[in-house]
JSON list of C-alpha atoms in Angstrom, two decimals:
[
{"chain": "A", "resi": 19, "resn": "MET", "atom": "CA", "xyz": [0.00, 0.00, 0.00]},
{"chain": "A", "resi": 20, "resn": "SER", "atom": "CA", "xyz": [1.32, 3.40, -0.96]},
{"chain": "A", "resi": 21, "resn": "THR", "atom": "CA", "xyz": [1.32, 5.98, 1.80]},
{"chain": "A", "resi": 22, "resn": "ALA", "atom": "CA", "xyz": [1.03, 8.74, -0.80]},
{"chain": "A", "resi": 23, "resn": "LEU", "atom": "CA", "xyz": [-2.11, 7.14, -2.26]},
{"chain": "A", "resi": 24, "resn": "LEU", "atom": "CA", "xyz": [-3.66, 6.78, 1.18]},
{"chain": "A", "resi": 25, "resn": "LEU", "atom": "CA", "xyz": [-2.92, 10.42, 1.98]},
{"chain": "A", "resi": 26, "resn": "ALA", "atom": "CA", "xyz": [-4.46, 11.46, -1.35]},
{"chain": "A", "resi": 27, "resn": "ALA", "atom": "CA", "xyz": [-7.57, 9.36, -0.63]},
{"chain": "A", "resi": 28, "resn": "ARG", "atom": "CA", "xyz": [-7.89, 10.92, 2.83]},
{"chain": "A", "resi": 29, "resn": "ALA", "atom": "CA", "xyz": [-7.56, 14.43, 1.41]},
{"chain": "A", "resi": 30, "resn": "THR", "atom": "CA", "xyz": [-10.04, 13.72, -1.39]},
{"chain": "A", "resi": 31, "resn": "SER", "atom": "CA", "xyz": [-12.59, 12.23, 1.00]},
{"chain": "A", "resi": 32, "resn": "ALA", "atom": "CA", "xyz": [-12.25, 15.27, 3.27]},
{"chain": "A", "resi": 33, "resn": "LEU", "atom": "CA", "xyz": [-12.82, 17.56, 0.27]},
{"chain": "A", "resi": 34, "resn": "LEU", "atom": "CA", "xyz": [-15.91, 15.56, -0.73]},
{"chain": "A", "resi": 35, "resn": "ALA", "atom": "CA", "xyz": [-17.22, 15.84, 2.82]},
{"chain": "A", "resi": 36, "resn": "LEU", "atom": "CA", "xyz": [-16.60, 19.60, 2.84]},
{"chain": "A", "resi": 37, "resn": "LEU", "atom": "CA", "xyz": [-18.46, 19.88, -0.47]},
{"chain": "A", "resi": 38, "resn": "GLY", "atom": "CA", "xyz": [-21.34, 17.97, 1.10]},
{"chain": "A", "resi": 39, "resn": "LEU", "atom": "CA", "xyz": [-21.29, 20.28, 4.12]},
{"chain": "A", "resi": 40, "resn": "ASN", "atom": "CA", "xyz": [-21.43, 23.32, 1.87]},
{"chain": "A", "resi": 41, "resn": "VAL", "atom": "CA", "xyz": [-24.24, 22.06, -0.36]},
{"chain": "A", "resi": 42, "resn": "ASN", "atom": "CA", "xyz": [-26.39, 20.65, 2.41]},
{"chain": "A", "resi": 43, "resn": "THR", "atom": "CA", "xyz": [-26.00, 23.70, 4.64]},
{"chain": "A", "resi": 44, "resn": "GLN", "atom": "CA", "xyz": [-27.79, 25.56, 1.84]},
{"chain": "A", "resi": 45, "resn": "ALA", "atom": "CA", "xyz": [-30.85, 23.36, 2.47]},
{"chain": "A", "resi": 46, "resn": "LEU", "atom": "CA", "xyz": [-30.97, 24.81, 5.97]},
{"chain": "A", "resi": 47, "resn": "ILE", "atom": "CA", "xyz": [-30.10, 28.46, 5.34]},
{"chain": "A", "resi": 48, "resn": "SER", "atom": "CA", "xyz": [-31.04, 29.27, 1.74]},
{"chain": "A", "resi": 49, "resn": "LEU", "atom": "CA", "xyz": [-33.70, 27.14, 0.12]},
{"chain": "A", "resi": 50, "resn": "PRO", "atom": "CA", "xyz": [-33.62, 29.02, -3.23]},
{"chain": "A", "resi": 51, "resn": "THR", "atom": "CA", "xyz": [-29.85, 28.51, -3.53]},
{"chain": "A", "resi": 52, "resn": "TYR", "atom": "CA", "xyz": [-30.17, 24.84, -2.63]},
{"chain": "A", "resi": 53, "resn": "LEU", "atom": "CA", "xyz": [-32.91, 24.26, -5.19]},
{"chain": "A", "resi": 54, "resn": "GLN", "atom": "CA", "xyz": [-30.92, 26.05, -7.89]},
{"chain": "A", "resi": 55, "resn": "LEU", "atom": "CA", "xyz": [-27.88, 23.86, -7.18]},
{"chain": "A", "resi": 56, "resn": "PHE", "atom": "CA", "xyz": [-30.01, 20.89, -8.20]},
{"chain": "A", "resi": 57, "resn": "GLY", "atom": "CA", "xyz": [-31.61, 22.66, -11.13]},
{"chain": "A", "resi": 58, "resn": "PHE", "atom": "CA", "xyz": [-35.03, 23.16, -9.56]},
{"chain": "A", "resi": 59, "resn": "SER", "atom": "CA", "xyz": [-36.66, 26.55, -9.68]},
{"chain": "A", "resi": 60, "resn": "HIS", "atom": "CA", "xyz": [-37.86, 28.24, -6.53]},
{"chain": "A", "resi": 61, "resn": "SER", "atom": "CA", "xyz": [-41.10, 29.99, -7.28]},
{"chain": "A", "resi": 62, "resn": "PRO", "atom": "CA", "xyz": [-42.26, 32.24, -4.44]},
{"chain": "A", "resi": 63, "resn": "SER", "atom": "CA", "xyz": [-45.53, 32.72, -6.30]},
{"chain": "A", "resi": 64, "resn": "SER", "atom": "CA", "xyz": [-46.55, 29.09, -5.85]},
{"chain": "A", "resi": 65, "resn": "SER", "atom": "CA", "xyz": [-49.82, 28.22, -4.15]},
{"chain": "A", "resi": 66, "resn": "SER", "atom": "CA", "xyz": [-48.00, 27.59, -0.89]},
{"chain": "A", "resi": 67, "resn": "SER", "atom": "CA", "xyz": [-45.56, 30.24, 0.27]},
{"chain": "A", "resi": 68, "resn": "THR", "atom": "CA", "xyz": [-44.27, 27.87, 2.96]},
{"chain": "A", "resi": 69, "resn": "PRO", "atom": "CA", "xyz": [-41.35, 25.78, 1.70]},
{"chain": "A", "resi": 70, "resn": "ASN", "atom": "CA", "xyz": [-41.59, 22.03, 1.88]},
{"chain": "A", "resi": 71, "resn": "PRO", "atom": "CA", "xyz": [-40.21, 21.11, 5.35]},
{"chain": "A", "resi": 72, "resn": "PHE", "atom": "CA", "xyz": [-38.83, 17.87, 3.96]},
{"chain": "A", "resi": 73, "resn": "ILE", "atom": "CA", "xyz": [-36.07, 19.74, 2.12]},
{"chain": "A", "resi": 74, "resn": "PRO", "atom": "CA", "xyz": [-34.26, 21.04, 5.24]},
{"chain": "A", "resi": 75, "resn": "ILE", "atom": "CA", "xyz": [-34.90, 17.71, 6.96]},
{"chain": "A", "resi": 76, "resn": "SER", "atom": "CA", "xyz": [-33.19, 15.80, 4.16]},
{"chain": "A", "resi": 77, "resn": "GLY", "atom": "CA", "xyz": [-30.45, 18.45, 3.99]},
{"chain": "A", "resi": 78, "resn": "GLY", "atom": "CA", "xyz": [-29.82, 17.98, 7.70]},
{"chain": "A", "resi": 79, "resn": "ARG", "atom": "CA", "xyz": [-29.59, 14.23, 7.30]},
{"chain": "A", "resi": 80, "resn": "ALA", "atom": "CA", "xyz": [-27.14, 14.58, 4.42]},
{"chain": "A", "resi": 81, "resn": "LEU", "atom": "CA", "xyz": [-25.18, 17.10, 6.48]},
{"chain": "A", "resi": 82, "resn": "SER", "atom": "CA", "xyz": [-24.76, 14.47, 9.20]},
{"chain": "A", "resi": 83, "resn": "SER", "atom": "CA", "xyz": [-23.27, 12.07, 6.64]},
{"chain": "A", "resi": 84, "resn": "SER", "atom": "CA", "xyz": [-20.69, 14.66, 5.65]},
{"chain": "A", "resi": 85, "resn": "LEU", "atom": "CA", "xyz": [-19.85, 15.25, 9.32]},
{"chain": "A", "resi": 86, "resn": "ALA", "atom": "CA", "xyz": [-19.48, 11.49, 9.84]},
{"chain": "A", "resi": 87, "resn": "ILE", "atom": "CA", "xyz": [-17.00, 11.28, 6.95]},
{"chain": "A", "resi": 88, "resn": "LEU", "atom": "CA", "xyz": [-15.01, 14.23, 8.31]},
{"chain": "A", "resi": 89, "resn": "GLY", "atom": "CA", "xyz": [-15.04, 12.78, 11.82]},
{"chain": "A", "resi": 90, "resn": "CYS", "atom": "CA", "xyz": [-13.87, 9.35, 10.70]},
{"chain": "A", "resi": 91, "resn": "ALA", "atom": "CA", "xyz": [-11.20, 10.95, 8.51]},
{"chain": "A", "resi": 92, "resn": "ALA", "atom": "CA", "xyz": [-9.97, 13.09, 11.42]},
{"chain": "A", "resi": 93, "resn": "LEU", "atom": "CA", "xyz": [-9.72, 9.99, 13.60]},
{"chain": "A", "resi": 94, "resn": "GLY", "atom": "CA", "xyz": [-7.84, 8.06, 10.90]},
{"chain": "A", "resi": 95, "resn": "LEU", "atom": "CA", "xyz": [-10.62, 5.51, 10.43]},
{"chain": "A", "resi": 96, "resn": "ASP", "atom": "CA", "xyz": [-9.93, 4.94, 6.74]},
{"chain": "A", "resi": 97, "resn": "ARG", "atom": "CA", "xyz": [-12.09, 1.85, 6.39]},
{"chain": "A", "resi": 98, "resn": "ALA", "atom": "CA", "xyz": [-15.05, 3.61, 7.99]},
{"chain": "A", "resi": 99, "resn": "VAL", "atom": "CA", "xyz": [-14.56, 6.53, 5.60]},
{"chain": "A", "resi": 100, "resn": "GLY", "atom": "CA", "xyz": [-14.59, 4.02, 2.75]},
{"chain": "A", "resi": 101, "resn": "VAL", "atom": "CA", "xyz": [-17.86, 2.46, 3.91]},
{"chain": "A", "resi": 102, "resn": "LEU", "atom": "CA", "xyz": [-19.45, 5.91, 4.26]},
{"chain": "A", "resi": 103, "resn": "LEU", "atom": "CA", "xyz": [-18.30, 6.89, 0.76]},
{"chain": "A", "resi": 104, "resn": "ILE", "atom": "CA", "xyz": [-19.79, 3.73, -0.70]},
{"chain": "A", "resi": 105, "resn": "ALA", "atom": "CA", "xyz": [-23.06, 4.40, 1.15]},
{"chain": "A", "resi": 106, "resn": "GLY", "atom": "CA", "xyz": [-23.02, 7.99, -0.10]},
{"chain": "A", "resi": 107, "resn": "SER", "atom": "CA", "xyz": [-22.78, 6.78, -3.67]},
{"chain": "A", "resi": 108, "resn": "VAL", "atom": "CA", "xyz": [-26.33, 5.49, -3.31]},
{"chain": "A", "resi": 109, "resn": "ALA", "atom": "CA", "xyz": [-27.51, 9.05, -2.67]},
{"chain": "A", "resi": 110, "resn": "ALA", "atom": "CA", "xyz": [-25.56, 10.27, -5.71]},
{"chain": "A", "resi": 111, "resn": "GLY", "atom": "CA", "xyz": [-27.22, 7.62, -7.86]},
{"chain": "A", "resi": 112, "resn": "ILE", "atom": "CA", "xyz": [-30.70, 8.48, -6.64]},
{"chain": "A", "resi": 113, "resn": "ASP", "atom": "CA", "xyz": [-30.06, 12.22, -7.01]},
{"chain": "A", "resi": 114, "resn": "GLY", "atom": "CA", "xyz": [-28.93, 11.67, -10.60]},
{"chain": "A", "resi": 115, "resn": "TYR", "atom": "CA", "xyz": [-32.01, 9.60, -11.36]},
{"chain": "A", "resi": 116, "resn": "VAL", "atom": "CA", "xyz": [-34.37, 12.20, -9.89]},
{"chain": "A", "resi": 117, "resn": "LEU", "atom": "CA", "xyz": [-32.62, 15.01, -11.73]},
{"chain": "A", "resi": 118, "resn": "ARG", "atom": "CA", "xyz": [-32.86, 13.17, -15.02]},
{"chain": "A", "resi": 119, "resn": "GLN", "atom": "CA", "xyz": [-36.53, 12.31, -14.52]},
{"chain": "A", "resi": 120, "resn": "HIS", "atom": "CA", "xyz": [-37.91, 15.49, -13.00]},
{"chain": "A", "resi": 121, "resn": "VAL", "atom": "CA", "xyz": [-35.73, 18.47, -13.89]},
{"chain": "A", "resi": 122, "resn": "GLY", "atom": "CA", "xyz": [-35.59, 20.20, -17.22]},
{"chain": "A", "resi": 123, "resn": "ALA", "atom": "CA", "xyz": [-39.04, 19.34, -18.45]},
{"chain": "A", "resi": 124, "resn": "GLY", "atom": "CA", "xyz": [-39.15, 22.69, -20.25]},
{"chain": "A", "resi": 125, "resn": "SER", "atom": "CA", "xyz": [-36.80, 23.99, -22.91]},
{"chain": "A", "resi": 126, "resn": "LYS", "atom": "CA", "xyz": [-34.02, 22.08, -24.64]},
{"chain": "A", "resi": 127, "resn": "GLU", "atom": "CA", "xyz": [-31.44, 24.05, -22.62]},
{"chain": "A", "resi": 128, "resn": "GLU", "atom": "CA", "xyz": [-33.15, 23.09, -19.35]},
{"chain": "A", "resi": 129, "resn": "ARG", "atom": "CA", "xyz": [-33.18, 19.41, -20.35]},
{"chain": "A", "resi": 130, "resn": "GLU", "atom": "CA", "xyz": [-29.49, 19.56, -21.29]},
{"chain": "A", "resi": 131, "resn": "GLU", "atom": "CA", "xyz": [-28.64, 21.23, -17.98]},
{"chain": "A", "resi": 132, "resn": "ALA", "atom": "CA", "xyz": [-30.59, 18.58, -16.07]},
{"chain": "A", "resi": 133, "resn": "GLU", "atom": "CA", "xyz": [-28.76, 15.86, -17.97]},
{"chain": "A", "resi": 134, "resn": "LYS", "atom": "CA", "xyz": [-25.39, 17.42, -17.09]},
{"chain": "A", "resi": 135, "resn": "LYS", "atom": "CA", "xyz": [-26.35, 17.59, -13.42]},
{"chain": "A", "resi": 136, "resn": "ALA", "atom": "CA", "xyz": [-27.51, 13.96, -13.47]},
{"chain": "A", "resi": 137, "resn": "TYR", "atom": "CA", "xyz": [-24.26, 12.78, -15.08]},
{"chain": "A", "resi": 138, "resn": "GLY", "atom": "CA", "xyz": [-22.32, 14.89, -12.58]},
{"chain": "A", "resi": 139, "resn": "HIS", "atom": "CA", "xyz": [-24.02, 13.09, -9.69]},
{"chain": "A", "resi": 140, "resn": "TRP", "atom": "CA", "xyz": [-23.46, 9.69, -11.26]},
{"chain": "A", "resi": 141, "resn": "SER", "atom": "CA", "xyz": [-19.79, 10.49, -11.89]},
{"chain": "A", "resi": 142, "resn": "MET", "atom": "CA", "xyz": [-19.38, 11.53, -8.26]},
{"chain": "A", "resi": 143, "resn": "GLY", "atom": "CA", "xyz": [-21.10, 8.30, -7.21]},
{"chain": "A", "resi": 144, "resn": "PHE", "atom": "CA", "xyz": [-18.64, 6.19, -9.20]},
{"chain": "A", "resi": 145, "resn": "LEU", "atom": "CA", "xyz": [-15.75, 8.17, -7.71]},
{"chain": "A", "resi": 146, "resn": "CYS", "atom": "CA", "xyz": [-17.10, 7.50, -4.21]},
{"chain": "A", "resi": 147, "resn": "VAL", "atom": "CA", "xyz": [-17.56, 3.78, -4.87]},
{"chain": "A", "resi": 148, "resn": "GLY", "atom": "CA", "xyz": [-14.07, 3.40, -6.30]},
{"chain": "A", "resi": 149, "resn": "MET", "atom": "CA", "xyz": [-12.30, 5.42, -3.66]},
{"chain": "A", "resi": 150, "resn": "GLY", "atom": "CA", "xyz": [-14.43, 3.96, -0.88]},
{"chain": "A", "resi": 151, "resn": "ALA", "atom": "CA", "xyz": [-13.69, 0.38, -1.95]},
{"chain": "A", "resi": 152, "resn": "TRP", "atom": "CA", "xyz": [-9.99, 1.21, -2.20]},
{"chain": "A", "resi": 153, "resn": "MET", "atom": "CA", "xyz": [-10.03, 2.71, 1.31]},
{"chain": "A", "resi": 154, "resn": "VAL", "atom": "CA", "xyz": [-11.89, -0.30, 2.76]},
{"chain": "A", "resi": 155, "resn": "ARG", "atom": "CA", "xyz": [-9.31, -2.62, 1.25]},
{"chain": "A", "resi": 156, "resn": "ASN", "atom": "CA", "xyz": [-6.15, -0.59, 1.91]},
{"chain": "A", "resi": 157, "resn": "GLY", "atom": "CA", "xyz": [-7.02, 1.73, 4.80]},
{"chain": "A", "resi": 158, "resn": "ALA", "atom": "CA", "xyz": [-5.53, 1.74, 8.24]}
]
C-alpha cells in the first residue's frame, strides 16, 4: 500500500465531505440557492408560500453524513470513511435519477442542464464507490 495514495484518498474524501457540508447547509439556510444547485426553480408565487419542510430535513440528514466522513477521517478511520463513501454513492445515484426524470421538463437548454447535473451526480457516485472500496481494502 502506498502511503502517498492513502494520503491522497484521505484528502479527497475530506474535500468531498466539505463539499457535502457546503451544499447541504444551503438546504438549511437558503432554500432558493439549494434548489438552484439541483436545477429546480424556486417559485415564491406558488400556491404555498411555505417551503416544503422535507427539504431542510433531508439536507440535515445529508449534512450528518458529511460530518461522519469528516469525523472518521480526522480519527484516521480509513475503512469507515470508505464504507461511508460507498453508502453515499447510493444518494448520488438516486439524485442523478431524480434530476434526469424530474428536472428540465421545459426547454431544450433546461433538459441539457438537467442531464449534465444527473451525469455529474453519477460520476461523483462512481468516484465515491471506487475510492471507498480502495479505502476499505487498503485503509488503516
